[in-house]
Amino acid sequence: MKQEFIDKYDTFLFDCDGVLWLGTQPIVGAIEVVEQLLAHKKQVLFVTNNSTKSREQYAKKFAQLGFKGVTPDNIFGSAYATAVYLKQVRNISKAFVIGESGLQSELESEGITVLGGADPALDRPIAPEDYDQIRPDPTIEAVVSGLDHKFNYLKIAHAQAHLEQDSTLFVATNIDSTFPTNGRLFPGAGTIAAALSCCSGRTPMTMGKPSPQMMDAIKAKTHFDPNRALMIGDRLNTDIEFGNEGGLSTLLVLSGVATKEQAEAAVELQKPDYIVSSIADLL
Amino acid sequence: MKQEFIDKYDTFLFDCDGVLWLGTQPIVGAIEVVEQLLAHKKQVLFVTNNSTKSREQYAKKFAQLGFKGVTPDNIFGSAYATAVYLKQVRNISKAFVIGESGLQSELESEGITVLGGADPALDRPIAPEDYDQIRPDPTIEAVVSGLDHKFNYLKIAHAQAHLEQDSTLFVATNIDSTFPTNGRLFPGAGTIAAALSCCSGRTPMTMGKPSPQMMDAIKAKTHFDPNRALMIGDRLNTDIEFGNEGGLSTLLVLSGVATKEQAEAAVELQKPDYIVSSIADLL
């Protein structure tokens, strides 16, 4: 490792896709970099907007890809950030959720009762009797939207009804318009939030990068020193902006979305402190 | 009938919900007004943003509510307007459709081959094998989105893939954010267009009121004289704007959405020429 550079930091925050792996393929050197940072007793955090997996599920993905020693405590996803925010900042105890099992389990881990979520009863077209039964429920304190591959009209209609209530918070885990799957971009969590925004006339509070809510949630849990922390990512408008706004140093890797030309032309808030071709350059 | 007022016009364009009926209940006097206009050999057109019904299906709804003598030729819905525009203006012959049987049958009536639409094969959650099979299809010349109560992630993913092609048109029958059903507002066609806009990064051309495309399509089919035509509606930002922009006289009824105060405070393009409490005032 480039020791004098590494020594400047105690905490390393990583984006994952485009930095550590591409699809299901680890990027050359990524496994070694993570292994060495952990061996040097650095604080390593993986910060992902992916809302479909819980931290436990995400840790399993690391293991499957060959990363050793990564535990749920190393992982900070938008599902977990949303759960922490709702419970610890807003004291929410019941939510209607459009999202998958990972989001549901993070919310339930924080003690939030979930309606919707992975409930298979909603995986069907709307039926005539639903129109009389779908009503605002005053016990629903928040509507949470994340990526849901079983998203449908019935779920939108339920969420919209609850959002008629001004007292019901509207929170999106993230608003990424697309989600990389099998080498292509499929509709992302932002697509679902956009549908809900349209029919409810409301704008969600968003949790994922570059939202400062995500940074606040990480800081609340890990108490790291931003002056001794490095955010490593491949996207200027999420990862680098997120790190810069949080007062961290920022490192752009060119193995993912952003190019060197884009980085050099970026607005101040999205300009990385350092640029390397890939994570292997830290070896 | 107030003869001297009626005599000023040869053509009467009606919005339906809020003007002729509320939900499933005809507004007092509406049936008589339509009957008398038809008896006086006036040209009567019902102009609706509803994209779920074909003209045939809509004519049946009039009959069920007690209106006599209303035929498909009296009806101009956003589904039909979309079909006419795609075929006659853009010469489209194949489209992927998010929408219901009414939209599909109007498109097919114009000779357009429809993929998606009311096809029950898409009424299911996305499956793992779909991720490899969903691809842009260069034979799809347009993606059409309307209200679809069986809307789901699988349909969005198909539409998004086709919209990756710049050559594929993106047309929304209408972008009404909500749709009145059973005395409440449910998610409307705009909700579905918003989801597609987000994941595709594209903005649809829209057909419904107040889009001038809708007026062009009506004029192309009926050749009426705007100087001798009256648009009657209950919404300022759709019906009245639509009529004013088309050069018609406009009449606001207060039996639906807009209030007298809103009409008086409206911007010039949305100010009606006449205001009456309900359609019965024409008797």
XYZ file of C-alpha atoms in Angstrom:
566
model
C 0.000 0.000 0.000
C 1.028 3.571 -0.582
C 1.740 3.977 3.053
C 2.082 7.744 3.483
C -1.267 8.280 1.695
C -3.031 5.585 3.676
C -1.589 6.942 6.913
C -3.441 10.221 6.409
C -6.754 8.491 7.084
C -8.348 6.423 9.818
C -11.636 5.856 8.024
C -12.261 4.713 4.459
C -15.747 4.946 2.976
C -16.264 2.964 -0.218
C -18.945 3.024 -2.843
C -19.250 -0.549 -4.137
C -20.447 -1.028 -7.724
C -17.890 0.520 -10.077
C -15.301 0.727 -7.279
C -14.994 -2.776 -5.809
C -16.837 -4.731 -8.455
C -18.564 -4.408 -11.807
C -21.768 -6.442 -11.799
C -20.684 -9.797 -10.366
C -16.950 -9.409 -11.119
C -14.537 -8.014 -8.483
C -12.257 -5.263 -9.824
C -8.603 -6.369 -9.870
C -6.926 -5.449 -6.584
C -10.137 -4.551 -4.744
C -10.117 -7.656 -2.531
C -6.491 -7.026 -1.525
C -7.054 -3.322 -0.778
C -9.965 -4.071 1.541
C -8.060 -6.925 3.187
C -5.012 -4.744 3.849
C -7.036 -1.824 5.210
C -8.790 -4.178 7.626
C -5.415 -5.725 8.566
C -4.087 -2.215 9.320
C -7.068 -1.750 11.674
C -8.534 1.001 9.543
C -12.245 1.745 9.891
C -13.767 0.551 6.610
C -17.337 1.444 5.660
C -19.181 0.414 2.529
C -21.760 3.047 1.653
C -24.350 1.989 -0.905
C -27.598 3.448 -2.184
C -28.851 -0.082 -2.835
C -32.037 -0.366 -0.768
C -32.993 -3.919 -1.671
C -30.495 -5.621 0.635
C -30.120 -5.510 4.384
C -26.600 -5.204 5.839
C -26.609 -8.964 6.507
C -27.538 -9.702 2.890
C -24.912 -7.276 1.637
C -22.188 -8.838 3.802
C -23.023 -12.189 2.208
C -22.549 -10.616 -1.231
C -19.040 -9.496 -0.210
C -18.212 -13.034 0.929
C -19.559 -14.537 -2.307
C -17.374 -12.190 -4.352
C -14.299 -13.233 -2.368
C -13.927 -10.318 0.078
C -12.831 -11.575 3.505
C -13.645 -10.155 6.922
C -16.491 -7.854 5.857
C -19.273 -7.884 8.467
C -22.658 -6.161 8.582
C -21.037 -3.501 10.778
C -18.881 -2.432 7.834
C -21.929 -1.809 5.682
C -24.072 1.268 5.466
C -26.921 0.973 2.934
C -29.739 3.396 2.215
C -32.219 0.913 3.716
C -30.386 0.942 7.034
C -29.897 4.722 6.912
C -33.628 5.125 6.347
C -34.440 2.873 9.287
C -32.050 4.728 11.609
C -33.396 8.101 10.502
C -37.054 7.144 10.871
C -36.650 5.596 14.294
C -33.937 7.634 15.954
C -34.581 11.069 14.459
C -38.342 10.983 13.767
C -39.485 8.360 16.296
C -41.662 6.622 13.696
C -43.154 3.310 14.795
C -45.344 2.287 11.826
C -44.756 2.696 8.100
C -46.222 1.644 4.779
C -43.337 0.444 2.639
C -42.803 -0.006 -1.074
C -39.597 -2.003 -1.109
C -38.096 -5.445 -0.734
C -37.215 -7.744 2.144
C -33.887 -6.008 2.849
C -35.582 -2.664 3.486
C -38.333 -4.296 5.508
C -35.895 -6.164 7.749
C -33.808 -3.028 8.410
C -36.939 -1.120 9.421
C -38.146 -3.969 11.616
C -34.696 -4.242 13.237
C -35.180 -0.671 14.416
C -38.574 -1.588 15.851
C -40.732 -0.135 13.100
C -43.915 -2.023 12.191
C -44.053 -2.491 8.432
C -47.157 -2.723 6.240
C -46.599 -3.563 2.594
C -42.916 -4.277 1.970
C -42.349 -7.870 0.953
C -45.958 -8.875 1.764
C -46.970 -11.223 -1.090
C -50.618 -10.193 -0.640
C -49.829 -7.043 -2.631
C -48.157 -8.849 -5.548
C -51.281 -8.776 -7.701
C -53.289 -6.453 -9.942
C -55.750 -4.135 -8.184
C -59.237 -5.681 -7.841
C -62.653 -3.978 -7.849
C -63.113 -4.393 -4.091
C -59.796 -2.615 -3.437
C -61.257 0.725 -4.541
C -63.556 0.747 -1.544
C -60.967 -0.609 0.874
C -57.936 1.551 0.078
C -58.152 4.455 2.497
C -55.750 6.698 4.420
C -54.724 5.048 7.699
C -53.940 7.575 10.433
C -51.709 5.060 12.233
C -49.302 5.070 9.254
C -46.699 7.669 10.237
C -44.503 7.313 7.165
C -44.556 6.052 3.604
C -41.143 4.688 2.630
C -40.249 4.025 -1.002
C -37.245 2.083 -2.215
C -36.549 -0.148 -5.164
C -39.191 -2.854 -5.475
C -39.023 -5.250 -8.392
C -42.624 -6.229 -7.580
C -43.825 -2.624 -7.708
C -47.387 -2.315 -9.068
C -50.483 -0.101 -9.245
C -52.002 -1.638 -6.107
C -48.973 -0.588 -4.039
C -48.986 2.958 -5.496
C -52.671 3.302 -4.674
C -52.134 2.270 -1.046
C -49.165 4.624 -0.644
C -51.029 7.513 -2.262
C -53.943 7.113 0.146
C -51.647 7.350 3.187
C -49.828 10.334 1.668
C -53.098 12.280 1.590
C -52.396 12.762 5.284
C -50.048 15.708 5.847
C -48.967 14.026 9.076
C -47.561 11.052 7.152
C -43.871 11.504 6.259
C -42.738 10.632 2.740
C -39.203 9.207 2.641
C -37.331 7.687 -0.316
C -34.342 5.455 0.411
C -32.715 6.962 -2.687
C -33.758 8.454 -6.002
C -31.358 6.748 -8.401
C -33.265 6.685 -11.679
C -31.691 3.394 -12.756
C -30.199 0.264 -11.207
C -27.471 -1.809 -12.920
C -28.521 -5.449 -13.413
C -27.134 -8.065 -15.786
C -25.049 -5.517 -17.673
C -27.943 -3.155 -18.368
C -29.697 -0.350 -16.545
C -33.138 -1.217 -15.188
C -35.608 1.170 -13.492
C -34.276 2.314 -10.120
C -35.790 3.432 -6.833
C -36.213 6.972 -8.194
C -38.694 5.635 -10.734
C -40.987 4.485 -7.943
C -40.538 7.700 -5.954
C -41.389 9.674 -9.119
C -44.651 7.770 -9.533
C -45.598 8.435 -5.900
C -44.627 12.102 -6.159
C -46.863 12.540 -9.182
C -50.043 11.032 -7.749
C -49.589 12.424 -4.230
C -48.320 15.870 -5.186
C -45.613 15.462 -2.548
C -41.812 15.459 -2.674
C -39.975 12.804 -0.658
C -37.152 13.396 1.739
C -34.331 11.267 0.316
C -31.756 9.292 2.271
C -29.190 7.905 -0.206
C -25.973 9.583 -1.379
C -25.515 12.523 -1.864
C -28.163 13.341 0.753
C -26.619 14.767 3.932
C -29.136 12.647 5.878
C -27.073 9.613 4.890
C -23.891 11.213 6.238
C -25.628 12.259 9.452
C -26.818 8.699 9.962
C -23.306 7.286 9.389
C -21.783 9.822 11.757
C -24.409 9.068 14.396
C -23.486 5.383 14.305
C -19.718 5.435 13.795
C -18.430 8.745 15.200
C -15.575 9.006 12.697
C -13.454 12.135 12.192
C -14.180 13.631 8.732
C -10.706 15.209 8.702
C -9.205 11.726 8.833
C -11.655 10.104 6.427
C -11.580 9.360 2.695
C -14.649 8.772 0.497
C -13.862 6.585 -2.527
C -16.343 6.441 -5.397
C -16.915 6.341 -9.140
C -19.722 8.899 -9.478
C -19.246 12.639 -9.161
C -22.872 13.577 -8.456
C -23.372 10.994 -5.717
C -20.128 9.704 -4.145
C -17.813 12.689 -4.582
C -20.458 15.305 -3.760
C -21.430 13.225 -0.730
C -17.842 13.134 0.555
C -17.076 16.771 -0.201
C -20.257 18.009 1.432
C -19.497 15.906 4.507
C -16.044 17.482 4.865
C -14.137 14.276 3.930
C -11.302 13.910 1.466
C -12.502 12.381 -1.809
C -10.932 9.937 -4.241
C -12.413 9.220 -7.664
C -11.705 5.868 -9.328
C -12.074 5.772 -13.106
C -13.195 2.125 -13.151
C -16.880 3.019 -13.090
C -19.119 5.783 -14.368
C -17.155 9.079 -14.325
C -14.269 9.939 -16.659
C -11.200 12.077 -15.937
C -12.525 14.794 -18.259
C -15.838 14.907 -16.361
C -13.977 15.133 -13.063
C -11.839 18.018 -14.261
C -14.883 19.864 -15.602
C -16.996 19.221 -12.488
C -18.475 21.950 -10.309
C -16.545 22.595 -7.097
C -18.786 20.409 -4.896
C -18.277 17.423 -7.206
C -14.525 17.813 -7.785
C -12.517 14.956 -6.216
C -9.337 15.672 -4.251
C -7.623 12.713 -5.907
C -8.139 10.716 -9.093
C -6.789 7.203 -9.749
C -7.503 4.781 -12.543
C -8.688 2.063 -10.178
C -8.669 0.952 -6.589
C -5.583 -1.174 -7.392
C -3.554 2.066 -7.422
C -3.743 2.045 -3.628
C -1.742 -1.182 -3.478
C -83.044 25.900 -23.836
C -81.687 29.421 -23.771
C -82.202 29.702 -27.474
C -80.257 32.824 -28.367
C -77.145 31.477 -26.553
C -77.432 28.048 -28.119
C -77.954 29.585 -31.557
C -74.481 31.131 -31.405
C -72.878 27.690 -31.733
C -72.982 24.768 -34.118
C -70.586 22.576 -32.139
C -70.592 21.753 -28.426
C -67.567 20.039 -26.856
C -68.210 18.571 -23.431
C -65.898 17.340 -20.735
C -67.734 14.489 -18.983
C -66.896 13.838 -15.311
C -67.902 16.886 -13.278
C -69.976 18.263 -16.164
C -72.382 15.481 -17.184
C -71.957 13.157 -14.245
C -70.211 12.794 -10.912
C -68.845 9.278 -10.542
C -71.782 7.089 -11.565
C -74.518 9.707 -11.005
C -75.732 11.928 -13.886
C -75.874 15.629 -12.998
C -79.449 16.939 -12.939
C -80.407 18.263 -16.374
C -77.401 16.812 -18.197
C -79.350 14.097 -19.974
C -81.925 16.641 -21.185
C -79.324 19.134 -22.403
C -77.543 16.514 -24.506
C -80.846 15.193 -25.834
C -82.023 18.668 -26.879
C -78.734 19.580 -28.543
C -78.833 16.387 -30.562
C -82.513 17.038 -31.426
C -81.513 20.525 -32.662
C -78.949 18.816 -34.957
C -76.035 20.405 -33.144
C -72.651 18.732 -33.451
C -71.984 17.288 -29.985
C -68.520 15.984 -29.021
C -67.522 14.465 -25.708
C -63.855 15.129 -25.109
C -62.292 13.069 -22.336
C -58.761 12.439 -21.135
C -59.832 8.974 -19.976
C -57.558 6.595 -21.865
C -58.866 3.319 -20.474
C -61.987 3.171 -22.634
C -62.388 3.014 -26.395
C -65.091 5.151 -28.009
C -67.344 2.080 -28.182
C -66.876 1.409 -24.462
C -67.473 5.058 -23.626
C -70.685 5.163 -25.689
C -71.935 2.209 -23.631
C -71.216 4.172 -20.446
C -73.413 7.032 -21.729
C -76.232 4.577 -22.431
C -75.897 2.972 -18.990
C -76.146 6.400 -17.341
C -79.336 7.150 -19.278
C -78.007 9.377 -22.095
C -79.785 8.619 -25.371
C -78.462 8.825 -28.906
C -74.760 9.075 -28.035
C -72.676 7.071 -30.524
C -68.926 6.406 -30.750
C -68.746 9.220 -33.336
C -69.706 11.715 -30.617
C -66.800 10.658 -28.449
C -63.235 11.850 -28.568
C -61.028 10.228 -25.922
C -57.295 10.569 -25.412
C -56.846 6.923 -26.469
C -58.469 7.611 -29.829
C -56.599 10.919 -30.234
C -53.330 9.084 -29.571
C -54.160 6.432 -32.153
C -55.070 9.016 -34.795
C -51.941 11.042 -34.088
C -49.591 8.045 -34.176
C -50.990 6.628 -37.393
C -52.029 9.647 -39.395
C -49.395 12.164 -38.331
C -46.393 9.938 -37.494
C -47.164 6.852 -39.607
C -46.338 4.508 -36.710
C -47.162 0.855 -37.304
C -45.890 -0.879 -34.119
C -45.948 0.278 -30.504
C -45.253 -1.004 -27.014
C -48.188 0.052 -24.862
C -48.721 0.502 -21.148
C -52.475 0.830 -20.995
C -55.749 -1.047 -20.985
C -57.955 -2.719 -23.581
C -59.607 0.555 -24.645
C -56.286 2.095 -25.638
C -55.136 -1.088 -27.305
C -58.317 -1.406 -29.391
C -58.159 2.230 -30.552
C -54.546 1.754 -31.662
C -55.383 -1.508 -33.405
C -58.380 0.129 -35.116
C -55.914 2.520 -36.740
C -53.813 -0.430 -37.913
C -51.085 -0.203 -35.280
C -49.616 -3.485 -33.998
C -49.612 -3.451 -30.188
C -47.165 -5.195 -27.863
C -47.957 -5.049 -24.165
C -51.308 -3.330 -23.602
C -53.875 -5.719 -22.147
C -51.612 -8.766 -22.680
C -52.081 -10.865 -19.500
C -48.549 -12.294 -19.922
C -47.219 -9.048 -18.392
C -49.524 -9.133 -15.343
C -46.884 -10.638 -13.067
C -43.777 -9.708 -11.080
C -40.503 -9.566 -13.003
C -38.639 -12.914 -12.982
C -34.865 -13.608 -13.063
C -34.914 -14.690 -16.718
C -36.550 -11.395 -17.733
C -33.338 -9.481 -17.014
C -31.610 -11.221 -19.893
C -34.593 -11.072 -22.220
C -35.700 -7.449 -21.839
C -33.910 -5.582 -24.622
C -34.589 -2.622 -26.920
C -36.546 -3.747 -29.988
C -35.775 -1.629 -33.068
C -39.143 -2.524 -34.606
C -40.932 -0.696 -31.770
C -41.507 2.794 -33.194
C -43.356 4.210 -30.201
C -43.910 3.647 -26.492
C -47.415 4.727 -25.497
C -48.366 5.204 -21.861
C -51.878 5.612 -20.544
C -53.647 4.647 -17.351
C -53.107 0.972 -16.587
C -54.559 -0.447 -13.387
C -52.291 -3.475 -13.912
C -49.164 -1.320 -14.185
C -46.076 -3.027 -12.738
C -42.260 -3.087 -12.711
C -42.090 -5.617 -15.547
C -43.984 -3.256 -17.859
C -41.798 -0.264 -16.890
C -38.668 -2.299 -17.586
C -39.874 -3.270 -21.071
C -40.868 0.309 -21.910
C -37.577 1.703 -20.597
C -35.579 -0.670 -22.809
C -37.415 0.495 -25.948
C -37.033 4.142 -24.914
C -33.250 3.741 -24.950
C -33.678 4.074 -28.710
C -33.844 7.729 -29.740
C -35.851 6.633 -32.764
C -38.670 5.358 -30.542
C -41.316 8.027 -29.871
C -42.611 8.472 -26.313
C -46.273 9.458 -26.179
C -48.551 9.752 -23.136
C -52.301 9.676 -23.689
C -52.580 12.244 -20.885
C -50.704 13.233 -17.770
C -53.531 13.622 -15.267
C -51.914 12.862 -11.924
C -55.091 11.334 -10.489
C -58.216 9.567 -11.691
C -61.552 9.764 -9.839
C -62.865 6.318 -8.834
C -65.442 5.373 -6.193
C -65.519 8.897 -4.770
C -61.750 9.127 -4.248
C -58.746 10.061 -6.342
C -56.564 7.151 -7.434
C -53.233 7.340 -9.300
C -53.777 8.603 -12.861
C -52.038 8.153 -16.205
C -49.532 10.883 -15.294
C -48.236 8.681 -12.491
C -47.194 6.041 -15.002
C -45.725 8.598 -17.419
C -43.724 10.063 -14.500
C -42.221 6.671 -13.697
C -41.227 6.144 -17.341
C -39.806 9.663 -17.615
C -37.619 9.074 -14.571
C -36.031 5.798 -15.658
C -35.723 6.712 -19.347
C -34.655 10.326 -18.905
C -37.178 11.275 -21.586
C -40.224 13.560 -21.624
C -43.355 12.275 -23.344
C -45.380 14.129 -25.930
C -48.854 14.292 -24.350
C -52.190 14.016 -26.139
C -54.948 14.769 -23.610
C -56.446 18.165 -22.770
C -55.037 20.837 -22.698
C -52.561 19.572 -25.295
C -53.082 21.220 -28.698
C -52.416 17.778 -30.240
C -55.836 16.743 -28.964
C -57.511 19.750 -30.615
C -55.633 19.127 -33.879
C -56.818 15.519 -33.878
C -60.450 16.578 -33.257
C -60.285 19.197 -35.997
C -58.743 16.689 -38.404
C -61.673 14.328 -37.852
C -64.630 16.688 -37.505
C -63.759 19.922 -39.378
C -65.763 22.152 -37.032
C -65.574 25.953 -37.006
C -63.938 27.128 -33.741
C -65.777 30.470 -34.039
C -69.071 28.606 -33.776
C -67.964 26.135 -31.102
C -68.291 26.063 -27.299
C -66.080 24.039 -24.933
C -67.873 23.158 -21.681
C -65.829 21.913 -18.732
C -65.257 21.977 -14.991
C -61.453 22.354 -14.878
C -59.615 25.569 -15.693
C -56.189 24.063 -16.397
C -57.466 21.377 -18.753
C -60.905 22.093 -20.264
C -60.960 25.886 -20.299
C -57.328 26.288 -21.358
C -57.932 23.680 -24.045
C -60.916 25.581 -25.433
C -59.338 29.029 -25.193
C -56.137 27.908 -26.849
C -58.124 26.300 -29.662
C -59.981 29.551 -30.346
C -63.361 28.274 -29.055
C -65.751 29.999 -26.675
C -65.555 28.491 -23.199
C -68.146 27.786 -20.529
C -67.227 26.753 -16.978
C -69.714 24.732 -14.936
C -69.302 24.902 -11.165
C -70.555 21.331 -10.616
C -67.064 19.849 -10.667
C -63.562 20.871 -9.659
C -63.191 24.643 -10.189
C -64.874 27.344 -8.096
C -66.098 30.763 -9.205
C -63.307 32.412 -7.210
C -60.684 30.315 -8.968
C -62.188 31.191 -12.341
C -62.124 34.893 -11.589
C -58.532 34.699 -10.388
C -57.362 32.552 -13.321
C -54.663 33.573 -15.785
C -55.985 34.827 -19.119
C -55.580 31.481 -20.949
C -57.656 29.704 -18.276
C -60.406 32.320 -17.901
C -63.775 31.059 -19.150
C -66.001 33.284 -21.311
C -69.054 32.149 -19.349
C -69.684 30.653 -15.916
C -72.828 28.766 -14.882
C -73.564 26.773 -11.760
C -74.333 23.607 -13.707
C -75.182 22.282 -17.126
C -78.872 22.542 -16.184
C -78.581 26.315 -16.638
C -78.615 25.720 -20.397
C -82.161 24.337 -20.193
